[in-house]
Coordinates of C-alpha atoms in Angstrom, one line a residue:
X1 CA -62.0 73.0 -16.3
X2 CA -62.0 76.5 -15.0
X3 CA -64.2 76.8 -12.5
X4 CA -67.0 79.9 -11.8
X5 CA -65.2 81.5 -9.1
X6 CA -65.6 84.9 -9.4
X7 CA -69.6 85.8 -8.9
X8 CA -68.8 84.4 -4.9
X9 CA -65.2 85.7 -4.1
X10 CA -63.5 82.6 -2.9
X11 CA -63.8 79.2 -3.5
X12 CA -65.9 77.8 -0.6
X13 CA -62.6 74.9 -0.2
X14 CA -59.7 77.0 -0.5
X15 CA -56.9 75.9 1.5
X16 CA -58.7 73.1 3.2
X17 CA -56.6 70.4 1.7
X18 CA -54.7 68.3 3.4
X19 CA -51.0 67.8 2.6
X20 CA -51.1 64.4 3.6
X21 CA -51.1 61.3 1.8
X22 CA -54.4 59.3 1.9
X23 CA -54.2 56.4 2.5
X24 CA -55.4 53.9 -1.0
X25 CA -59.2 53.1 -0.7
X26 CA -58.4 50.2 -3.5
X27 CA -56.4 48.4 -0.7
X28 CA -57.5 45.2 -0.3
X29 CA -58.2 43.3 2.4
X30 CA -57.1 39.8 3.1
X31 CA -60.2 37.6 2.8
X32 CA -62.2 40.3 1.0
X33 CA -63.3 40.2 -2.7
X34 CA -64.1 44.1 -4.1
X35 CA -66.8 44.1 -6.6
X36 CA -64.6 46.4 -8.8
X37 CA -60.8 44.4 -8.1
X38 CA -58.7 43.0 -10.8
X39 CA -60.1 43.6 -14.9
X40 CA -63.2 45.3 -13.8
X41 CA -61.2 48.4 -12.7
X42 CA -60.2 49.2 -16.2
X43 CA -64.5 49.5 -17.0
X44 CA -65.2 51.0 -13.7
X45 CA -62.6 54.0 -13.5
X46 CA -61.9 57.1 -15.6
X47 CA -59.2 57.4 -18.3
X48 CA -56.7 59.9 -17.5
X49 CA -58.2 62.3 -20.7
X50 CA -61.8 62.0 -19.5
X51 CA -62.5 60.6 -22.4
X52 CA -64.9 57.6 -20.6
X53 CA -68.0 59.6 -20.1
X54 CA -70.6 56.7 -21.1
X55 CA -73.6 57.8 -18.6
X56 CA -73.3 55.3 -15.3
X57 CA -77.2 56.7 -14.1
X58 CA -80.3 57.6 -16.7
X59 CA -83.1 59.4 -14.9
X60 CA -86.0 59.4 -17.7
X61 CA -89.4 61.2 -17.0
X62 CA -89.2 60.3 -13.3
X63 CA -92.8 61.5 -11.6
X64 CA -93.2 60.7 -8.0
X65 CA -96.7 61.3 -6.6
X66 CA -98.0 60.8 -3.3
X67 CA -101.7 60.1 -2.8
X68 CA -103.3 62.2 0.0
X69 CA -106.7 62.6 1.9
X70 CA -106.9 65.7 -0.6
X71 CA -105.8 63.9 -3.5
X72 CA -103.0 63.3 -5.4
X73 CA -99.7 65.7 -5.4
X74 CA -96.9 66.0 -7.3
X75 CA -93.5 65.7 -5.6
X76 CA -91.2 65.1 -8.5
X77 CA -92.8 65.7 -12.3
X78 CA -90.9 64.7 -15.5
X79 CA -87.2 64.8 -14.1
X80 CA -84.6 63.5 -16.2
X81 CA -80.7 63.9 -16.2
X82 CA -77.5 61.6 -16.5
X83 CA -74.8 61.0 -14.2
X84 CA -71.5 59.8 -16.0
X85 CA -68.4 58.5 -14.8
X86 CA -66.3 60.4 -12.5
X87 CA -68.2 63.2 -13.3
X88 CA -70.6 65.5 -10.4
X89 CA -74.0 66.4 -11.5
X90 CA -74.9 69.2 -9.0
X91 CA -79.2 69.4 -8.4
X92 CA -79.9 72.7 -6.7
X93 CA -83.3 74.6 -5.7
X94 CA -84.6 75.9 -2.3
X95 CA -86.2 73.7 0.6
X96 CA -89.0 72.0 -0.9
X97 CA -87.9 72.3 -4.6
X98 CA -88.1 67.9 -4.8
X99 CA -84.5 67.6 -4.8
X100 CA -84.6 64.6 -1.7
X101 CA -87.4 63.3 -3.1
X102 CA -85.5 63.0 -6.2
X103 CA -82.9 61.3 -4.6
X104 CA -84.8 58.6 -2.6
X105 CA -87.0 58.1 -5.8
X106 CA -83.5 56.8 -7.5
X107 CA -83.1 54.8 -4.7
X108 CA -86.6 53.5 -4.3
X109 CA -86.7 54.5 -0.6
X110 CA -90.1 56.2 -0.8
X111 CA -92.9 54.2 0.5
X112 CA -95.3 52.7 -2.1
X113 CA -98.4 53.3 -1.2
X114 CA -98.8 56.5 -0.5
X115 CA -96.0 57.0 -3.1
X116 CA -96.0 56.5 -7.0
X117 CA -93.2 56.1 -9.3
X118 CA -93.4 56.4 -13.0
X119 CA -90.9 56.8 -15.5
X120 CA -87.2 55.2 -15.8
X121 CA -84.1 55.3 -13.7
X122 CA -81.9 52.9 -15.7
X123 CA -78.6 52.0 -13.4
X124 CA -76.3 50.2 -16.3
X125 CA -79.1 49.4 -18.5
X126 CA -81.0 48.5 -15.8
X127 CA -84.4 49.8 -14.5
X128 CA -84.6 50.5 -11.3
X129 CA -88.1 50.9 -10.9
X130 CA -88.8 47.7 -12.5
X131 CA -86.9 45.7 -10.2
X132 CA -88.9 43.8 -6.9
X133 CA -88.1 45.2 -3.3
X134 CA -85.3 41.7 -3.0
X135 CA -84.0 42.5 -6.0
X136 CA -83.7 46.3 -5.1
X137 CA -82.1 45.3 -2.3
X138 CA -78.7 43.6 -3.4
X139 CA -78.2 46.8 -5.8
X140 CA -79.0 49.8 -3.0
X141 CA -76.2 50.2 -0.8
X142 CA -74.1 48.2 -3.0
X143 CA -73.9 49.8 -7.0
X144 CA -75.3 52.9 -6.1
X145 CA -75.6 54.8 -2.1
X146 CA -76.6 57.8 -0.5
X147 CA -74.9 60.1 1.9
X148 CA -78.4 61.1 3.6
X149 CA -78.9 64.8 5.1
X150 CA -78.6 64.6 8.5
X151 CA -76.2 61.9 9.9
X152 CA -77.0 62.1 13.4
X153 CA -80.9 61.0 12.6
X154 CA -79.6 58.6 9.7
X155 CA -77.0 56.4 12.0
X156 CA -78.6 53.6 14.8
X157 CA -77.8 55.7 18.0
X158 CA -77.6 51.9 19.8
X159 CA -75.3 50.1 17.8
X160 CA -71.4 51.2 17.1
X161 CA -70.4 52.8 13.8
X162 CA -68.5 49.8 12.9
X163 CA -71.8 47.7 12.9
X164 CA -73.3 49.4 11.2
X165 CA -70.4 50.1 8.6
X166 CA -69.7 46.0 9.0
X167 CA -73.6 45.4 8.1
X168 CA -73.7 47.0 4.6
X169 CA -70.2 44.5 3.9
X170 CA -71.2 41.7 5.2
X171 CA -74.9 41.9 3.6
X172 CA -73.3 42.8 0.1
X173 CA -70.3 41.4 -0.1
X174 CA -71.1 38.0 2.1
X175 CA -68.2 38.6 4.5
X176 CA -67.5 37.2 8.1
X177 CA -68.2 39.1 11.0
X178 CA -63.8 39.4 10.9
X179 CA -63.5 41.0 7.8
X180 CA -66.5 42.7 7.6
X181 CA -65.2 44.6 10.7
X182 CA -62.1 44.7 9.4
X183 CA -63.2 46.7 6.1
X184 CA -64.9 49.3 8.6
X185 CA -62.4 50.3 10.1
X186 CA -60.3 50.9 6.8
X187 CA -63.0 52.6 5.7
X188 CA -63.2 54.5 8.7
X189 CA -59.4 55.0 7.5
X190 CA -60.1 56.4 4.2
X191 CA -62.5 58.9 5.5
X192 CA -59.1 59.8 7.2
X193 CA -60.8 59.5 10.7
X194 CA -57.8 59.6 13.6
X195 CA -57.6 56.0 15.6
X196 CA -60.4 53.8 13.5
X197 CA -59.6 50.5 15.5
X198 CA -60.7 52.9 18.4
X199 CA -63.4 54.5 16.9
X200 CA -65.0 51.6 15.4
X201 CA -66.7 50.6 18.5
X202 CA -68.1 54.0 19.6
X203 CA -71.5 55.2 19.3
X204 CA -73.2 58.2 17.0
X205 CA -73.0 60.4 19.9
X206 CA -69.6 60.2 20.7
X207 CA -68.4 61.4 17.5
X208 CA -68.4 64.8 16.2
X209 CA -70.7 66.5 13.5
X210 CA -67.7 66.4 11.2
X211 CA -67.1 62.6 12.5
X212 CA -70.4 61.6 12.0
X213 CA -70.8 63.1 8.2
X214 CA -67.4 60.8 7.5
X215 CA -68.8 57.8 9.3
X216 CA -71.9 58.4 6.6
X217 CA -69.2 58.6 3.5
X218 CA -67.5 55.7 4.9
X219 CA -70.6 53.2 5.3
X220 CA -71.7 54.5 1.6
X221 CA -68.6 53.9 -0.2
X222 CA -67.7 50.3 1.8
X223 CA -69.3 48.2 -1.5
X224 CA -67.3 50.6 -3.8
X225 CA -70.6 52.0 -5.5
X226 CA -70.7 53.0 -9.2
X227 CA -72.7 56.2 -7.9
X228 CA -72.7 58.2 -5.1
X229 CA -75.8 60.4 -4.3
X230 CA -75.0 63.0 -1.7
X231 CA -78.0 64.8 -0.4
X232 CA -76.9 68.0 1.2
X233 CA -73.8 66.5 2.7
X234 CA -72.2 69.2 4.3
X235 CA -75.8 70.7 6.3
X236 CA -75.0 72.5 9.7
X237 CA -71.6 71.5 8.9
X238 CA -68.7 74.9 9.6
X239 CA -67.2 76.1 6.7
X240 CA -63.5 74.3 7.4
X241 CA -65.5 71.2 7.6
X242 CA -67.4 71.6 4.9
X243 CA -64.3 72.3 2.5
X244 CA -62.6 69.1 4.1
X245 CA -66.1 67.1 3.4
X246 CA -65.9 67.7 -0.5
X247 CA -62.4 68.0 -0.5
X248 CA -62.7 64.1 0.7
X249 CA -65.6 63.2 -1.9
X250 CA -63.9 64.6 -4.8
X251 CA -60.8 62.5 -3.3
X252 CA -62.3 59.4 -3.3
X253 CA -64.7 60.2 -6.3
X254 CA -61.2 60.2 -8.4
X255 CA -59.6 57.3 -7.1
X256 CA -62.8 55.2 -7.2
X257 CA -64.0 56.5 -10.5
X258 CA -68.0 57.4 -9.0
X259 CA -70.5 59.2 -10.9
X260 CA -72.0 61.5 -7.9
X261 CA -75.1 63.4 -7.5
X262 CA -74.6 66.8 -5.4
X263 CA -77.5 67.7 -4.1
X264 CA -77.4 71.3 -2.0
X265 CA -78.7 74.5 -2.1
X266 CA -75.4 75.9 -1.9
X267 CA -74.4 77.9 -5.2
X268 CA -70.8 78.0 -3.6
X269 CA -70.4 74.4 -3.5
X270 CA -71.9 74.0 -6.8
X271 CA -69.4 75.9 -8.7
X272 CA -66.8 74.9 -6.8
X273 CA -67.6 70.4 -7.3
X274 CA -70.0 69.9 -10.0
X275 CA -69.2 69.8 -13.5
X276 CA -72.9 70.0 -14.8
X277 CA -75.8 71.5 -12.9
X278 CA -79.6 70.8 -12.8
X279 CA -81.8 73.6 -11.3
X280 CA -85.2 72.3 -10.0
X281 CA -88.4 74.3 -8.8
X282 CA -91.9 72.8 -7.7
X283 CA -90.6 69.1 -8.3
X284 CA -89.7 70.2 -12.1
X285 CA -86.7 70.9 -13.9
X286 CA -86.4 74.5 -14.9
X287 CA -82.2 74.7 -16.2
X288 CA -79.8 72.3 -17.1
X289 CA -76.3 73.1 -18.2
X290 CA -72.7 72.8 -17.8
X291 CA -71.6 74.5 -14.6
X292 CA -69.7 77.4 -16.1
X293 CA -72.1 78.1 -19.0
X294 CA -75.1 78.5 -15.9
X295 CA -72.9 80.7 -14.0
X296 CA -71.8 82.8 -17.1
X297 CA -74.9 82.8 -19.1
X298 CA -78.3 82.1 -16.4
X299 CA -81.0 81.9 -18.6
X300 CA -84.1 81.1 -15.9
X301 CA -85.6 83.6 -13.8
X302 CA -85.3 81.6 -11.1
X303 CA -81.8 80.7 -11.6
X304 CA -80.6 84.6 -11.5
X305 CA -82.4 85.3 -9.0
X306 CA -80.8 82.6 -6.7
X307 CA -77.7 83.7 -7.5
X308 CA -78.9 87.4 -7.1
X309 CA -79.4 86.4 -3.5
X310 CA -76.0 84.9 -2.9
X311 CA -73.3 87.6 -1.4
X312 CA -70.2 89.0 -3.2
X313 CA -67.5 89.3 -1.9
X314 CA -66.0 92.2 -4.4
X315 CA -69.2 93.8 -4.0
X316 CA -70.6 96.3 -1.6
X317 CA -74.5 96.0 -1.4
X318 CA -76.8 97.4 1.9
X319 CA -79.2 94.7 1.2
X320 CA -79.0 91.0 -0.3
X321 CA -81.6 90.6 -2.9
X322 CA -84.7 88.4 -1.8
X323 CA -87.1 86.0 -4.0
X324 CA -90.6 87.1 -3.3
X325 CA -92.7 84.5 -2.0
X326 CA -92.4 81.0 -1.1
X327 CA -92.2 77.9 -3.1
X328 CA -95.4 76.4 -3.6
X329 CA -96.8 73.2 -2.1
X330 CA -97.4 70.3 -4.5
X331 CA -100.6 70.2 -3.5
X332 CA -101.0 73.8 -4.7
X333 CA -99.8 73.1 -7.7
X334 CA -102.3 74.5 -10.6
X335 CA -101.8 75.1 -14.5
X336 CA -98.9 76.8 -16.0
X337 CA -95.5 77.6 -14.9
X338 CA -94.7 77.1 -10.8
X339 CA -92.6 79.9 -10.9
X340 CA -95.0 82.3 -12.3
X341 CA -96.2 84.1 -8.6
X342 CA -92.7 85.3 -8.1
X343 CA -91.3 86.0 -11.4
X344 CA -91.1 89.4 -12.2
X345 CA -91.7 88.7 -16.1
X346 CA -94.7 86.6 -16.4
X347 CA -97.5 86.8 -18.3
X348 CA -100.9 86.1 -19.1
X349 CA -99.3 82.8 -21.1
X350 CA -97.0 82.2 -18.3
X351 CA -100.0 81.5 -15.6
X352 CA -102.0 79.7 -18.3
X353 CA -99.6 77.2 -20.0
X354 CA -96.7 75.7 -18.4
X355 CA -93.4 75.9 -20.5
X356 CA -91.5 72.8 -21.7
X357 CA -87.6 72.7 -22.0
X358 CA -85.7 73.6 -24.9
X359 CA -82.8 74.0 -26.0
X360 CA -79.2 72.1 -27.0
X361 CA -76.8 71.3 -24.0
X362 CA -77.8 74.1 -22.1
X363 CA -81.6 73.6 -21.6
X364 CA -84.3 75.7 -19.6
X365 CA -88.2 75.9 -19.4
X366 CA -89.0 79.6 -19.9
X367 CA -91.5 81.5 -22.1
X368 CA -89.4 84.3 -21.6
X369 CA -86.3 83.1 -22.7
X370 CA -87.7 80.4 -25.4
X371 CA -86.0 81.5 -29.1
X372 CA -84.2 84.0 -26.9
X373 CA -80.8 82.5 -26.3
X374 CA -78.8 85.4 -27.1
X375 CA -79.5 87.8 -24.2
X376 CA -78.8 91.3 -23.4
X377 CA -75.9 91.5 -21.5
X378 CA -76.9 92.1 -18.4
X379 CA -78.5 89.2 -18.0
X380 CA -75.6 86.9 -18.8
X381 CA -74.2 88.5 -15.5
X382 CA -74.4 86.1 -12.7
X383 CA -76.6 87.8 -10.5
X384 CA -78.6 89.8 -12.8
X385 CA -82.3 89.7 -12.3
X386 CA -83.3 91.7 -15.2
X387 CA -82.6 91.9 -18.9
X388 CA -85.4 89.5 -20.1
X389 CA -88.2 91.2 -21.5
X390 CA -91.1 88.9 -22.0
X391 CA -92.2 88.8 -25.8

C-alpha cells in the first residue's frame, strides 16, 4: 500500500532497518507449549494476499466515566473501531484527547469505582467488559497486551527484567521457574537486545531508554498475544530509536500475525505504520478512515489542522501553524461539538447540537462537512485549514 509520505518529507524510519537476520520469534522452546504452535498458526496468522482480515478486536459504544466530587465526567464517549489481523489501527489526538484511557478501558485497567464502563469490547466474540476481574486476568497479558507509555515508571525498579518478563510466562503459560526464564531471555532475543543471558538479570536502571522500551515489547509479546496495543511507544525516544522501535513492531507484528493499536500523537509515525487511522478529540471520535484517504482527503477541522501544524520538509514557512486553545477538560464538557471553541467554522448549530458520524469507510462528525464529501480543493490538501465553508 503506498504510503502518505509526501505532506512530511521523509519517512520517520528511513534507513533504520537492520540488515540482519532476526532471529524466529516462533522458535520454540524445549518444555514450553505456545498458545498459537502447531494447527492454530494457520487461524492466527495472515495469508500472504491479506485476504484474512476477519476483525481480531470490536470496540462498540465504549463510554468510560469517572465519578468525581463535582460529578460525573466523560473520559471516553461512544468510541468504536476494529482491529483486524495483522493489520495497525493508528488512534491519534493531542494530550488529553482519551486516547490512554481508551486503551486501558480495552484492557480493563481503570479502576471501578471511580470509573465506569459501558458498551462492548468483544476480543473473539468475547466481551470483555462482561468478564469478572479472575477471568480478566488469564486473557490480559496473555491474548491481548500493552506496551504502556513510559517504561521506566511501568517496569518494578527492584526485580530484574527477566522476572518480570519470566512472571507474565509462568502465570499464563504455567511454566517452571527454568523455562519461564528461559523464554525471557529469547524474548529478550527477539527484541534483538545484545547479550540477553546477561541482561536478563539486570535491573530497569541499568538499561537504556531504547533498552528499556524493548524490554516492554519483549514482556508484552512473551504469550504471543492476538493484539498488541501500543500506547505512545516511542515517547522521549530519539528519532534513530524510534525508527528501530516500529521497525521492530512491524517485524514481529508480521511474523506473529497481531492486530495492533498505535496510539501516538505523531502524524509521522501514523502514515508511516498504520493502515487505518482513528482521530479522537474530547474522549470522542471525530474521523475514521484509511490512512492514505485521511492524509489525501482530511475532512475534520481538527484533523487539518493537526496536520497544518506538522512541518514540511519541501516547504519554507516563518511560522508553524498553531490550534487556538486547549483541549477541554471532561469535566467542562457542555452541549454540542467539543471542537467548537477552536474551530474556525462553527456556528450557532455547531455550539448547540453535537454532530454524529457519517459517512461510508471514511467517517467524520462535522456539521461542516456533513452531505459535503466532495470538497474544494484546497481542503483535500494535507495541511489545508480552510476550504470548508459552513452551510
Amino acid at each position: 500500500m503506498r504510503r502518505p509520505r509526501s505532506a512530511f518529507g521523509a519517512s520517520p524510519t528511513g534507513g533504520a532497518a537492520s540488515g540482519r537476520a532476526e532471529p524466529d520469534p516462533r522458535r520454540q522452546l524445549d518444555g514450553f507449549q505456545s498458545p498459537a504452535s502447531g494447527a492454530a498458526d494457520e487461524d492466527r496468522f495472515v495469508t500472504a494476499d491479506g485476504a484474512d482480515t476477519a476483525p481480531l478486536l470490536e470496540v462498540d459504544g465504549l463510554r468510560t466515566w469517572f465519578d468525581t466530587l463535582t460529578g460525573r465526567v466523560r473520559s471516553v464517549d461512544g468510541v468504536s473501531f476494529t482491529v483486524e489481523r495483522g493489520r495497525t489501527l493508528g488512534v491519534v489526538g493531542e494530550s488529553g484527547c482519551g486516547k490512554s484511557v481508551t486503551a486501558l478501558s480495552i484492557m480493563r485497567l481503570v479502576p471501578t469505582p471511580p470509573g465506569r464502563h459501558m458498551g462492548a469490547v468483544r476480543l473473539g466474540g468475547t466481551d470483555l467488559l462482561t468478564l469478572s476481574e479472575r477471568e480478566m486476568r488469564r486473557i490480559r497479558g496473555n491474548r491481548i497486551s500493552m506496551i504502556f507509555q513510559e517504561p521506566m515508571t511501568s517496569l518494578n525498579p527492584v526485580l530484574t527484567i527477566g522476572r518480570q518478563i519470566a512472571e507474565t510466562v509462568r502465570l499464563h503459560q504455567g511454566s517452571s521457574r527454568a523455562q519461564a526464564l528461559a523464554r525471557a531471555v529469547e524474548m529478550l532475543r527477539v527484541v534483538q537486545i545484545p547479550e540477553p543471558e546477561r541482561r536478563v538479570h539486570e535491573y530497569p536502571h541499568q538499561l537504556s531508554g531504547g533498552m528499556r522500551q524493548r524490554v516492554m515489547i519483549a514482556m508484552a509479546l512473551a504469550c504471543d498475544p492476538e493484539v498488541l496495543i501500543a500506547d505512545e511507544p516511542t515517547t522521549a525516544l530519539d528519532v534513530t530509536i524510534q525508527a528501530q522501535i516500529l521497525e521492530l513492531i512491524r517485524g514481529l507484528q508480521a511474523r506473529f500475525g497481531m492486530g495492533v493499536v498505535m496510539i501516538t500523537h505523531d502524524l509521522g509515525v501514523v502514515a508511516e505504520s498504520c493502515d487505518r487511522v482513528v482521530v479522537m478529540y474530547a474522549g470522542r471520535k471525530v474521523e475514521e478512515a484509511d490512512v492514505v484517504e485521511l492524509f489525501e482527503r482530511p475532512l475534520h477541522p481538527y484533523t487539518r489542522a493537526l496536520m497544518a501544524s506538522m512541518p514540511a520538509m519541501n516547504t519554507a514557512t516563518a511560522r508553524l501553524a498553531e490550534i487556538p486553545g486547549l483541549v477541554p477538560a471532561p469535566s467542562e464538557l457542555g452541549r454540542g461539538c467539543a471542537f467548537a471553541a477552536r474551530c474556525a467554522h462553527a456556528r450557532e448549530r455547531c455550539r448547540a447540537e453535537s454532530p454524529a458520524l457519517a459517512g461510508g469507510d471514511h467517517v467524520v462528525a462535522c456539521f461542516a462537512v456533513e452531505g459535503r464529501w466532495e470538497l474544494p480543493a484546497e481542503a483535500r490538501a494535507a495541511g489545508s485549514t480552510d476550504g470548508v465553508v459552513p452551510a
